[in-house]
Short mmCIF file of C-alpha atoms and ligand atoms in Angstrom, two decimals:
data_model
loop_
_atom_site.label_atom_id
_atom_site.label_comp_id
_atom_site.label_asym_id
_atom_site.label_seq_id
_atom_site.Cartn_x
_atom_site.Cartn_y
_atom_site.Cartn_z
CA MET A 1 45.39 13.58 89.49
CA ASN A 2 48.27 15.73 88.41
CA LYS A 3 51.64 14.19 87.92
CA ILE A 4 53.13 15.34 91.22
CA ARG A 5 50.19 13.86 93.26
CA PHE A 6 50.29 10.62 91.20
CA LEU A 7 54.03 10.32 91.82
CA VAL A 8 53.57 10.90 95.52
CA ALA A 9 50.92 8.14 95.60
CA MET A 10 53.16 5.89 93.58
CA ALA A 11 56.17 6.66 95.69
CA LEU A 12 54.23 5.72 98.81
CA CYS A 13 53.27 2.54 97.04
CA VAL A 14 56.82 1.75 96.05
CA ILE A 15 58.01 2.52 99.50
CA VAL A 16 55.29 0.40 101.15
CA SER A 17 55.42 -2.46 98.70
CA GLY A 18 58.97 -2.25 97.27
CA VAL A 19 60.13 -2.43 93.64
CA ASN A 20 60.07 -6.18 93.94
CA ALA A 21 56.38 -6.30 94.79
CA GLN A 22 54.23 -7.43 91.94
CA ASN A 23 50.89 -5.99 93.18
CA PRO A 24 49.11 -3.91 91.88
CA ILE A 25 49.93 -5.42 88.43
CA ILE A 26 49.22 -2.23 86.49
CA GLN A 27 50.84 0.99 87.73
CA THR A 28 50.31 3.43 84.78
CA TYR A 29 46.57 3.84 85.23
CA PHE A 30 44.06 3.07 87.88
CA THR A 31 42.34 -0.20 86.81
CA ALA A 32 39.54 -2.17 88.45
CA ASP A 33 37.03 -4.98 87.92
CA PRO A 34 39.42 -7.51 86.36
CA ALA A 35 38.02 -9.84 83.70
CA PRO A 36 40.69 -12.24 82.51
CA LEU A 37 40.35 -14.26 79.25
CA VAL A 38 42.68 -17.10 78.26
CA HIS A 39 43.05 -17.33 74.48
CA ASP A 40 45.76 -18.97 72.42
CA GLY A 41 48.45 -19.13 75.04
CA THR A 42 47.90 -15.58 76.22
CA VAL A 43 45.94 -14.07 79.09
CA TYR A 44 43.97 -10.93 78.05
CA LEU A 45 42.91 -8.87 81.01
CA TYR A 46 40.03 -6.48 80.48
CA THR A 47 39.60 -3.92 83.16
CA THR A 48 37.63 -0.84 83.97
CA HIS A 49 39.43 2.43 84.32
CA ASP A 50 39.12 4.78 87.27
CA GLU A 51 40.04 8.22 86.05
CA ASP A 52 42.91 10.15 87.69
CA VAL A 53 40.43 12.86 88.61
CA THR A 54 37.41 11.70 90.57
CA VAL A 55 34.30 13.74 89.90
CA LYS A 56 31.61 14.36 92.56
CA ASN A 57 33.15 11.81 94.92
CA PHE A 58 31.85 8.88 92.79
CA PHE A 59 33.07 6.31 90.22
CA THR A 60 34.53 8.23 87.42
CA MET A 61 34.83 5.77 84.52
CA HIS A 62 34.67 6.53 80.82
CA ASN A 63 36.35 3.50 79.01
CA TRP A 64 37.58 0.01 79.22
CA ARG A 65 41.31 -1.12 78.91
CA CYS A 66 43.05 -4.37 77.99
CA TYR A 67 46.38 -5.86 78.97
CA SER A 68 47.94 -9.17 78.08
CA SER A 69 50.57 -11.54 79.39
CA THR A 70 52.17 -14.82 78.42
CA ASP A 71 54.10 -15.18 81.66
CA MET A 72 51.77 -13.75 84.33
CA VAL A 73 54.42 -11.25 85.54
CA ASN A 74 54.96 -8.87 82.58
CA TRP A 75 51.76 -7.19 81.31
CA THR A 76 51.58 -5.52 77.84
CA ASP A 77 49.28 -2.53 77.70
CA HIS A 78 46.86 -2.56 74.72
CA GLY A 79 45.31 0.79 75.85
CA VAL A 80 41.62 1.77 75.75
CA VAL A 81 39.77 -0.90 73.76
CA ALA A 82 36.28 0.31 74.15
CA SER A 83 34.52 3.38 75.46
CA LEU A 84 31.04 4.73 76.29
CA LYS A 85 31.29 6.44 72.92
CA ASP A 86 31.12 3.02 71.20
CA PHE A 87 27.44 2.82 72.27
CA ALA A 88 25.69 5.50 70.05
CA TRP A 89 22.34 4.64 71.75
CA SER A 90 23.54 5.74 75.24
CA ASP A 91 23.98 9.33 76.16
CA LYS A 92 25.90 8.50 79.33
CA THR A 93 29.26 10.26 79.77
CA ASN A 94 30.12 8.22 82.87
CA GLY A 95 29.50 4.62 84.14
CA ALA A 96 31.82 2.37 82.07
CA TRP A 97 31.59 -0.49 84.76
CA ALA A 98 32.71 -4.02 85.10
CA PRO A 99 32.88 -5.81 81.72
CA GLN A 100 33.80 -9.40 80.52
CA CYS A 101 35.02 -10.63 77.18
CA ILE A 102 34.63 -14.12 75.75
CA GLU A 103 35.69 -15.69 72.41
CA ARG A 104 33.40 -17.72 70.22
CA ASN A 105 33.93 -18.88 66.67
CA GLY A 106 36.83 -16.50 66.23
CA LYS A 107 34.96 -13.37 67.46
CA PHE A 108 35.53 -11.55 70.70
CA TYR A 109 32.30 -10.41 72.54
CA LEU A 110 32.78 -7.68 75.23
CA TYR A 111 29.81 -7.32 77.49
CA CYS A 112 29.82 -3.79 78.93
CA PRO A 113 27.58 -2.43 81.72
CA ILE A 114 26.76 1.34 81.48
CA HIS A 115 25.63 2.28 84.88
CA GLY A 116 21.99 3.35 84.64
CA ASP A 117 21.73 2.40 80.96
CA GLY A 118 21.89 -1.45 81.02
CA ILE A 119 24.31 -3.87 79.36
CA GLY A 120 25.56 -3.59 75.83
CA VAL A 121 27.74 -5.79 73.76
CA LEU A 122 30.56 -5.17 71.39
CA VAL A 123 32.29 -7.46 69.01
CA ALA A 124 35.81 -7.64 67.49
CA ASP A 125 37.91 -9.96 65.34
CA SER A 126 40.86 -9.80 67.73
CA PRO A 127 41.02 -9.64 71.50
CA ALA A 128 42.32 -6.10 71.77
CA GLY A 129 39.73 -4.86 69.25
CA PRO A 130 38.77 -2.77 67.44
CA PHE A 131 35.26 -3.36 68.92
CA ARG A 132 32.02 -2.34 67.31
CA ASP A 133 28.42 -2.38 68.49
CA PRO A 134 26.63 -5.08 66.38
CA LEU A 135 23.12 -4.28 67.76
CA GLY A 136 22.77 -0.43 68.02
CA HIS A 137 20.67 -0.92 71.19
CA ARG A 138 21.24 -2.36 74.70
CA LEU A 139 21.43 -6.26 74.87
CA ILE A 140 19.13 -6.81 77.88
CA VAL A 141 15.90 -5.08 76.85
CA ASP A 142 13.31 -6.55 79.39
CA SER A 143 15.06 -5.94 82.64
CA GLU A 144 13.16 -5.52 85.85
CA ASN A 145 15.29 -2.52 86.95
CA ILE A 146 17.89 -1.06 84.70
CA TRP A 147 19.92 0.16 87.71
CA ASN A 148 20.41 -3.58 88.60
CA ASP A 149 21.89 -4.26 85.16
CA ILE A 150 25.56 -4.23 85.96
CA ASP A 151 28.50 -6.60 86.17
CA PRO A 152 27.81 -9.16 83.38
CA THR A 153 29.68 -12.48 83.48
CA VAL A 154 29.57 -14.76 80.54
CA PHE A 155 30.23 -18.47 79.96
CA VAL A 156 29.80 -21.00 77.17
CA ASP A 157 29.03 -24.53 78.39
CA ASP A 158 30.41 -27.71 76.84
CA ASP A 159 27.05 -28.16 75.03
CA GLY A 160 27.44 -24.79 73.28
CA GLN A 161 24.85 -23.05 75.52
CA GLY A 162 26.00 -19.44 76.39
CA TRP A 163 25.03 -18.03 79.79
CA LEU A 164 25.10 -14.41 80.76
CA TYR A 165 24.54 -13.66 84.40
CA TRP A 166 24.56 -10.14 85.97
CA GLY A 167 23.02 -8.06 88.62
CA ASN A 168 23.26 -6.13 91.92
CA PRO A 169 21.87 -7.05 94.43
CA ASN A 170 19.97 -9.86 92.73
CA LEU A 171 21.26 -12.27 90.09
CA PHE A 172 19.59 -12.71 86.65
CA TYR A 173 20.58 -14.70 83.58
CA VAL A 174 19.69 -14.97 79.97
CA LYS A 175 20.56 -17.98 77.79
CA LEU A 176 22.47 -16.50 74.88
CA ASN A 177 21.88 -17.68 71.32
CA GLU A 178 24.86 -18.93 69.37
CA ASP A 179 25.34 -15.44 67.85
CA MET A 180 26.10 -14.21 71.37
CA VAL A 181 24.22 -10.94 70.84
CA SER A 182 20.66 -12.21 71.29
CA TYR A 183 19.07 -14.60 73.74
CA ASP A 184 16.33 -17.35 74.11
CA ARG A 185 13.12 -15.45 74.78
CA SER A 186 11.14 -18.57 75.72
CA VAL A 187 12.51 -18.84 79.35
CA GLY A 188 11.83 -16.62 82.31
CA LYS A 189 10.21 -13.22 81.64
CA ASN A 190 10.86 -12.56 77.98
CA GLY A 191 14.11 -14.42 78.36
CA VAL A 192 15.29 -12.86 81.62
CA VAL A 193 15.46 -15.39 84.49
CA ALA A 194 15.60 -13.98 88.06
CA ILE A 195 17.47 -16.29 90.33
CA GLU A 196 15.82 -17.09 93.62
CA MET A 197 18.08 -15.28 96.19
CA THR A 198 18.07 -17.65 99.23
CA PRO A 199 20.59 -17.91 102.06
CA GLU A 200 21.14 -21.55 101.11
CA ALA A 201 22.19 -20.45 97.65
CA PHE A 202 24.13 -17.23 98.29
CA GLY A 203 24.73 -17.12 102.12
CA PRO A 204 22.90 -15.58 104.98
CA ARG A 205 23.18 -11.81 105.08
CA ALA A 206 24.24 -10.51 108.47
CA LYS A 207 21.82 -7.63 108.39
CA PRO A 208 19.25 -8.36 105.70
CA ASP A 209 17.06 -5.47 104.29
CA ASP A 210 14.45 -5.10 101.62
CA LYS A 211 16.98 -5.08 98.89
CA HIS A 212 19.70 -7.50 100.29
CA LYS A 213 18.24 -10.83 101.17
CA THR A 214 21.50 -12.78 100.85
CA ASN A 215 25.19 -12.40 101.13
CA TYR A 216 25.34 -11.64 97.35
CA GLU A 217 26.14 -8.16 96.43
CA GLU A 218 27.55 -7.82 92.90
CA ALA A 219 30.43 -8.76 90.60
CA PRO A 220 29.61 -12.36 89.72
CA TRP A 221 32.15 -14.49 87.91
CA LEU A 222 30.91 -17.72 86.41
CA TYR A 223 32.94 -20.74 85.21
CA LYS A 224 33.08 -24.51 85.23
CA ARG A 225 35.80 -26.73 86.56
CA GLY A 226 35.38 -30.45 86.05
CA ASP A 227 31.64 -31.08 86.54
CA LEU A 228 31.14 -28.21 89.02
CA TYR A 229 29.92 -24.75 88.15
CA TYR A 230 31.35 -21.87 90.24
CA MET A 231 29.76 -18.45 91.03
CA ILE A 232 32.25 -16.13 92.56
CA PHE A 233 30.97 -12.79 93.78
CA ALA A 234 31.39 -9.76 95.91
CA ALA A 235 29.59 -10.26 99.21
CA ALA A 236 28.17 -8.90 102.36
CA GLY A 237 27.83 -5.20 101.38
CA ILE A 238 30.46 -2.48 101.74
CA PRO A 239 33.40 -3.10 102.24
CA GLU A 240 32.94 -6.21 100.24
CA TYR A 241 34.31 -9.81 100.81
CA ILE A 242 34.59 -12.30 98.04
CA ALA A 243 32.45 -15.41 98.43
CA TYR A 244 31.28 -18.23 96.18
CA SER A 245 28.50 -20.70 95.51
CA THR A 246 28.60 -23.92 93.36
CA ALA A 247 25.96 -25.70 91.30
CA PRO A 248 25.72 -28.92 89.32
CA THR A 249 24.47 -26.89 86.19
CA ALA A 250 25.12 -23.43 84.90
CA GLY A 251 21.52 -22.56 85.74
CA GLY A 252 21.86 -23.71 89.37
CA PRO A 253 20.59 -24.66 91.92
CA TRP A 254 23.31 -22.77 93.71
CA THR A 255 24.79 -23.77 97.07
CA TYR A 256 26.68 -21.23 99.19
CA GLN A 257 30.31 -22.25 99.98
CA GLY A 258 31.56 -19.31 101.96
CA TYR A 259 34.22 -16.55 101.87
CA ILE A 260 37.42 -16.83 99.84
CA MET A 261 38.86 -13.31 100.39
CA GLU A 262 38.35 -11.23 103.56
CA ARG A 263 38.23 -7.57 103.86
CA ALA A 264 41.65 -5.92 104.44
CA PRO A 265 42.71 -2.34 105.05
CA HIS A 266 44.39 -1.96 101.64
CA LEU A 267 41.39 -3.43 99.79
CA ALA A 268 38.87 -0.96 98.39
CA PHE A 269 35.27 -0.82 99.57
CA THR A 270 34.43 -2.72 96.41
CA ASN A 271 36.07 -5.84 95.20
CA HIS A 272 35.70 -7.83 91.96
CA PRO A 273 36.88 -11.41 91.30
CA GLY A 274 38.24 -12.94 88.13
CA ILE A 275 39.56 -16.66 88.06
CA ILE A 276 41.43 -18.52 85.39
CA ASP A 277 43.60 -21.56 84.89
CA PHE A 278 46.65 -20.85 82.77
CA LYS A 279 49.64 -23.08 81.94
CA GLY A 280 48.84 -25.50 84.84
CA ASN A 281 48.22 -22.82 87.56
CA SER A 282 45.13 -21.18 88.95
CA TYR A 283 44.96 -17.34 89.37
CA PHE A 284 42.70 -15.06 91.24
CA PHE A 285 42.41 -11.41 90.10
CA TYR A 286 40.91 -8.71 92.39
CA HIS A 287 41.41 -5.02 93.01
CA THR A 288 42.76 -2.80 95.78
CA GLN A 289 43.12 0.89 96.58
CA GLU A 290 46.86 0.53 97.30
CA LEU A 291 48.17 2.55 94.38
CA SER A 292 46.15 5.61 95.21
CA GLY A 293 47.04 5.41 98.87
CA GLY A 294 43.55 4.44 99.99
CA GLN A 295 41.12 6.10 97.54
CA GLY A 296 38.19 3.74 96.88
CA PHE A 297 37.37 5.44 93.55
CA LYS A 298 40.93 4.91 92.38
CA ARG A 299 41.49 1.21 92.35
CA SER A 300 44.07 -1.16 90.92
CA VAL A 301 44.07 -4.81 89.77
CA SER A 302 46.10 -7.28 91.76
CA LEU A 303 46.76 -10.94 91.18
CA GLU A 304 47.44 -14.07 93.33
CA GLN A 305 48.20 -17.61 92.52
CA PHE A 306 46.22 -20.33 94.39
CA SER A 307 45.47 -24.10 94.36
CA TYR A 308 42.10 -25.69 94.66
CA ASN A 309 41.61 -27.98 97.56
CA ALA A 310 41.37 -31.78 96.57
CA ASP A 311 37.52 -31.54 96.81
CA GLY A 312 37.35 -28.71 94.31
CA SER A 313 36.70 -26.03 97.06
CA ILE A 314 38.54 -22.72 96.98
CA PRO A 315 40.94 -21.89 99.82
CA MET A 316 40.92 -18.51 101.52
CA ILE A 317 43.08 -16.22 99.34
CA ILE A 318 45.22 -13.79 101.19
CA PRO A 319 45.92 -10.45 99.24
CA THR A 320 49.66 -9.88 99.16
CA LYS A 321 52.08 -7.21 97.99
CA ASP A 322 54.36 -9.81 96.43
CA GLY A 323 51.73 -11.18 94.12
CA ILE A 324 53.10 -13.70 91.63
CA LYS A 325 56.42 -15.11 92.92
CA LYS A 326 57.30 -17.06 89.78
CA GLY A 327 56.31 -16.40 86.21
CA VAL A 328 55.41 -19.26 83.85
CA SER A 329 58.07 -18.37 81.17
CA ASN A 330 61.01 -16.23 80.56
CA LEU A 331 60.95 -13.11 78.28
CA ASN A 332 63.02 -13.24 75.05
CA PRO A 333 64.75 -9.87 74.66
CA PHE A 334 66.19 -10.67 71.23
CA GLN A 335 62.90 -9.77 69.64
CA LYS A 336 61.18 -6.34 69.73
CA VAL A 337 59.84 -5.95 73.20
CA GLU A 338 57.13 -3.27 73.45
CA ALA A 339 58.15 -0.72 76.13
CA GLU A 340 54.55 -1.01 77.43
CA THR A 341 55.38 -4.60 78.62
CA ILE A 342 55.77 -3.88 82.25
CA ALA A 343 56.18 -5.84 85.52
CA ASN A 344 56.43 -2.72 87.64
CA SER A 345 57.01 0.98 87.03
CA SER A 346 56.96 4.33 88.72
CA GLY A 347 55.70 7.64 87.34
CA LEU A 348 54.87 6.42 83.79
CA LYS A 349 51.88 6.56 81.62
CA THR A 350 51.07 5.00 78.18
CA LEU A 351 49.63 6.69 75.20
CA HIS A 352 48.49 5.65 71.67
CA ASP A 353 49.92 6.88 68.47
CA SER A 354 48.36 5.77 65.16
CA ASN A 355 51.74 4.97 63.62
CA THR A 356 53.37 2.96 66.48
CA GLY A 357 50.47 1.98 68.64
CA ILE A 358 50.85 2.13 72.44
CA TYR A 359 54.06 3.68 73.79
CA VAL A 360 55.39 4.75 77.24
CA SER A 361 55.20 8.46 78.06
CA ASN A 362 55.42 10.93 80.98
CA ILE A 363 59.02 9.80 81.59
CA ASP A 364 60.74 12.04 84.20
CA ASP A 365 64.06 11.88 86.04
CA GLY A 366 64.11 9.01 88.50
CA ASP A 367 61.13 7.02 86.95
CA PHE A 368 61.78 3.37 86.34
CA LEU A 369 60.35 0.49 84.28
CA LYS A 370 60.94 -3.13 85.49
CA VAL A 371 60.75 -6.14 83.16
CA ARG A 372 60.89 -9.51 84.83
CA ASP A 373 62.62 -12.80 83.99
CA VAL A 374 64.58 -11.51 80.95
CA ASP A 375 66.65 -14.30 79.40
CA PHE A 376 70.01 -12.97 78.30
CA GLY A 377 70.99 -16.44 77.10
CA ASN A 378 74.78 -16.63 76.45
CA GLY A 379 75.08 -12.87 76.55
CA THR A 380 74.43 -9.68 74.62
CA LYS A 381 76.44 -6.74 73.39
CA LYS A 382 74.00 -4.07 72.45
CA PHE A 383 70.62 -2.39 73.54
CA GLU A 384 68.37 -0.65 71.07
CA ALA A 385 65.39 1.42 71.86
CA ASN A 386 62.82 3.17 69.58
CA VAL A 387 62.34 6.56 71.13
CA ALA A 388 61.10 10.00 70.21
CA THR A 389 61.59 13.54 71.77
CA ALA A 390 61.30 17.10 70.68
CA SER A 391 63.50 18.18 73.66
CA SER A 392 66.99 17.49 74.62
CA GLY A 393 66.04 14.00 75.77
CA GLY A 394 67.65 12.15 78.62
CA ILE A 395 69.22 8.71 79.31
CA ILE A 396 68.08 5.20 79.90
CA GLU A 397 70.22 3.32 82.50
CA ILE A 398 69.95 -0.42 81.89
CA ARG A 399 70.37 -2.22 85.09
CA ILE A 400 69.70 -5.72 86.44
CA GLY A 401 68.69 -6.86 89.89
CA GLY A 402 67.26 -3.54 91.11
CA ILE A 403 66.82 0.13 90.46
CA ASP A 404 70.36 0.51 92.01
CA GLY A 405 71.53 -2.88 90.74
CA THR A 406 74.40 -3.66 88.29
CA LEU A 407 74.60 -1.04 85.54
CA LEU A 408 74.92 -2.85 82.22
CA GLY A 409 74.97 0.29 80.04
CA VAL A 410 73.59 3.74 79.37
CA CYS A 411 71.55 4.64 76.30
CA GLU A 412 71.57 8.40 75.49
CA VAL A 413 68.30 9.44 73.99
CA LYS A 414 68.92 12.58 71.85
CA ASN A 415 66.50 14.89 70.14
CA THR A 416 64.67 12.99 67.29
CA GLY A 417 62.90 16.04 65.78
CA GLY A 418 59.54 15.47 67.34
CA ASP A 419 57.64 13.81 70.25
CA LEU A 420 56.23 11.27 67.70
CA SER A 421 59.32 11.15 65.44
CA TRP A 422 60.67 7.69 66.27
CA LYS A 423 64.34 6.86 65.95
CA ILE A 424 66.31 3.93 67.13
CA GLN A 425 69.14 4.84 69.63
CA SER A 426 71.44 2.40 71.07
CA ALA A 427 74.03 1.56 73.90
CA LYS A 428 76.85 -0.87 74.39
CA LEU A 429 76.09 -3.44 77.17
CA LYS A 430 78.36 -5.26 79.58
CA LYS A 431 78.18 -8.87 78.82
CA VAL A 432 75.79 -10.80 81.10
CA LYS A 433 74.29 -14.31 80.80
CA GLY A 434 71.23 -16.09 82.24
CA VAL A 435 67.80 -14.79 83.45
CA HIS A 436 67.53 -11.42 85.21
CA ASP A 437 65.04 -8.71 86.11
CA VAL A 438 65.78 -5.74 84.07
CA TYR A 439 65.32 -2.14 85.27
CA PHE A 440 65.28 0.82 82.89
CA VAL A 441 65.96 3.85 85.10
CA PHE A 442 65.28 7.20 83.42
CA ARG A 443 67.49 10.24 84.03
CA GLY A 444 67.38 13.84 82.62
CA LYS A 445 66.96 17.43 83.39
CA ASN A 446 63.48 18.29 81.94
CA GLY A 447 60.06 16.91 82.50
CA ASN A 448 58.66 14.45 79.87
CA LEU A 449 62.11 13.50 78.71
CA PHE A 450 61.19 11.26 75.77
CA ASN A 451 58.70 8.73 74.59
CA PHE A 452 59.64 5.02 74.50
CA ASP A 453 58.12 2.64 71.92
CA TRP A 454 60.07 -0.64 72.02
CA TRP A 455 63.50 -2.14 72.93
CA THR A 456 65.55 -5.09 71.94
CA LEU A 457 68.98 -6.64 72.66
CA LYS A 458 71.47 -7.61 69.99
CA LYS A 459 74.08 -10.35 70.34
O1 FUB B 1 33.65 -0.41 89.15
C1 FUB B 1 32.32 -0.01 89.26
C2 FUB B 1 31.47 -1.01 90.11
O2 FUB B 1 32.09 -1.15 91.38
C3 FUB B 1 31.55 -2.44 89.48
O3 FUB B 1 30.60 -2.58 88.50
C4 FUB B 1 31.27 -3.25 90.71
O4 FUB B 1 31.53 -4.57 90.64
C5 FUB B 1 32.16 -2.57 91.75
O5 FUB B 1 33.50 -2.98 91.56
#
């Protein structure tokens, strides 16, 4: 999608949802198939990436992205953390479908389906990579039908047993060995166990056919809460509902429990669940087609908070535009804040530079970047930004409360000698105390005004 079409779609989204809406949570790229991982006080969100240009009216997906948050309202972009090119054994140039990442013994294992080429696994020493292929071949080698091998979900039980489920429109699992990159070959057919797809286990299909015997479609999400195992999944064909089943063990037997998210006009024809508990709250990730103005191959991750019922059942979750109403902590602006830490934005992209990492780019006149719950404490005097531009630059208006809210100061961004020649530029700020949503509103005459790496406040 070119910038103008992207801006029109984004403007529509902002008009429809308002700058105060939190959904979709990522606005710089189209993201789908959310797979959250809680690690060390941070939520890492792995997503697929629908390209801006859809080819042949089908999913156009080349790589996987990662975002992180400590407050559930501001998301830091870690960029592309893995791509089809990481699997040397696959010649696919499209098909980077729904992944999941898990940590074990200090290593991060990212299970990646390549549509039509099975499921591979990558490993890294840190959650945002760099990831490498430890096997040099696909992980699941004795599959019944490689086209079924999509949407892996992974879980390590309290007894140390790792489980990897996957499949469309049938469910399979392998019991992972402790190395997480091989599996127990003594169960099932060479280690692959096909789950019996019964209406009792996964719900009655309204119109069953040869392939679809139950309500289960794809996108399984496996986890344990208390003594109960949950399998959340996309259900009932296209457009997809989200439903779930529960079991007394990770291997089943599964009992169907019903729908937890209905179809809705702004949802895409696919949906994909991801559920976590974080800092005492429960969160449900899914995707919609809102940001693209209704294009099902250009989806975006959204997020809702929910509470389990007293009996452990999951209530119906209503997709909202507001999303998360209250974050779980405030943002400290007196340290370096990456510009790619974003609650909401319009018109922006992020790029990677080997010197500075991820930075915000594609900044044009009128674009904005919102950061939520910024704690000014007893006040601040100065704003600093690390920026770069080969052109005449532009300005950053620093506002609170809205894109037209109180103007605290204006940072002039002048030519730094190159689009990747980073310099700190600063602005005096009006004194303000307490916690506020901050809006950086960008102004200037040319396109691509400057690049924006990080910002901070000084007392
Ligand atoms: O994103 C590509 C595919 O669409 C996923 O693998 C499915 O879960 C569905 O969301």
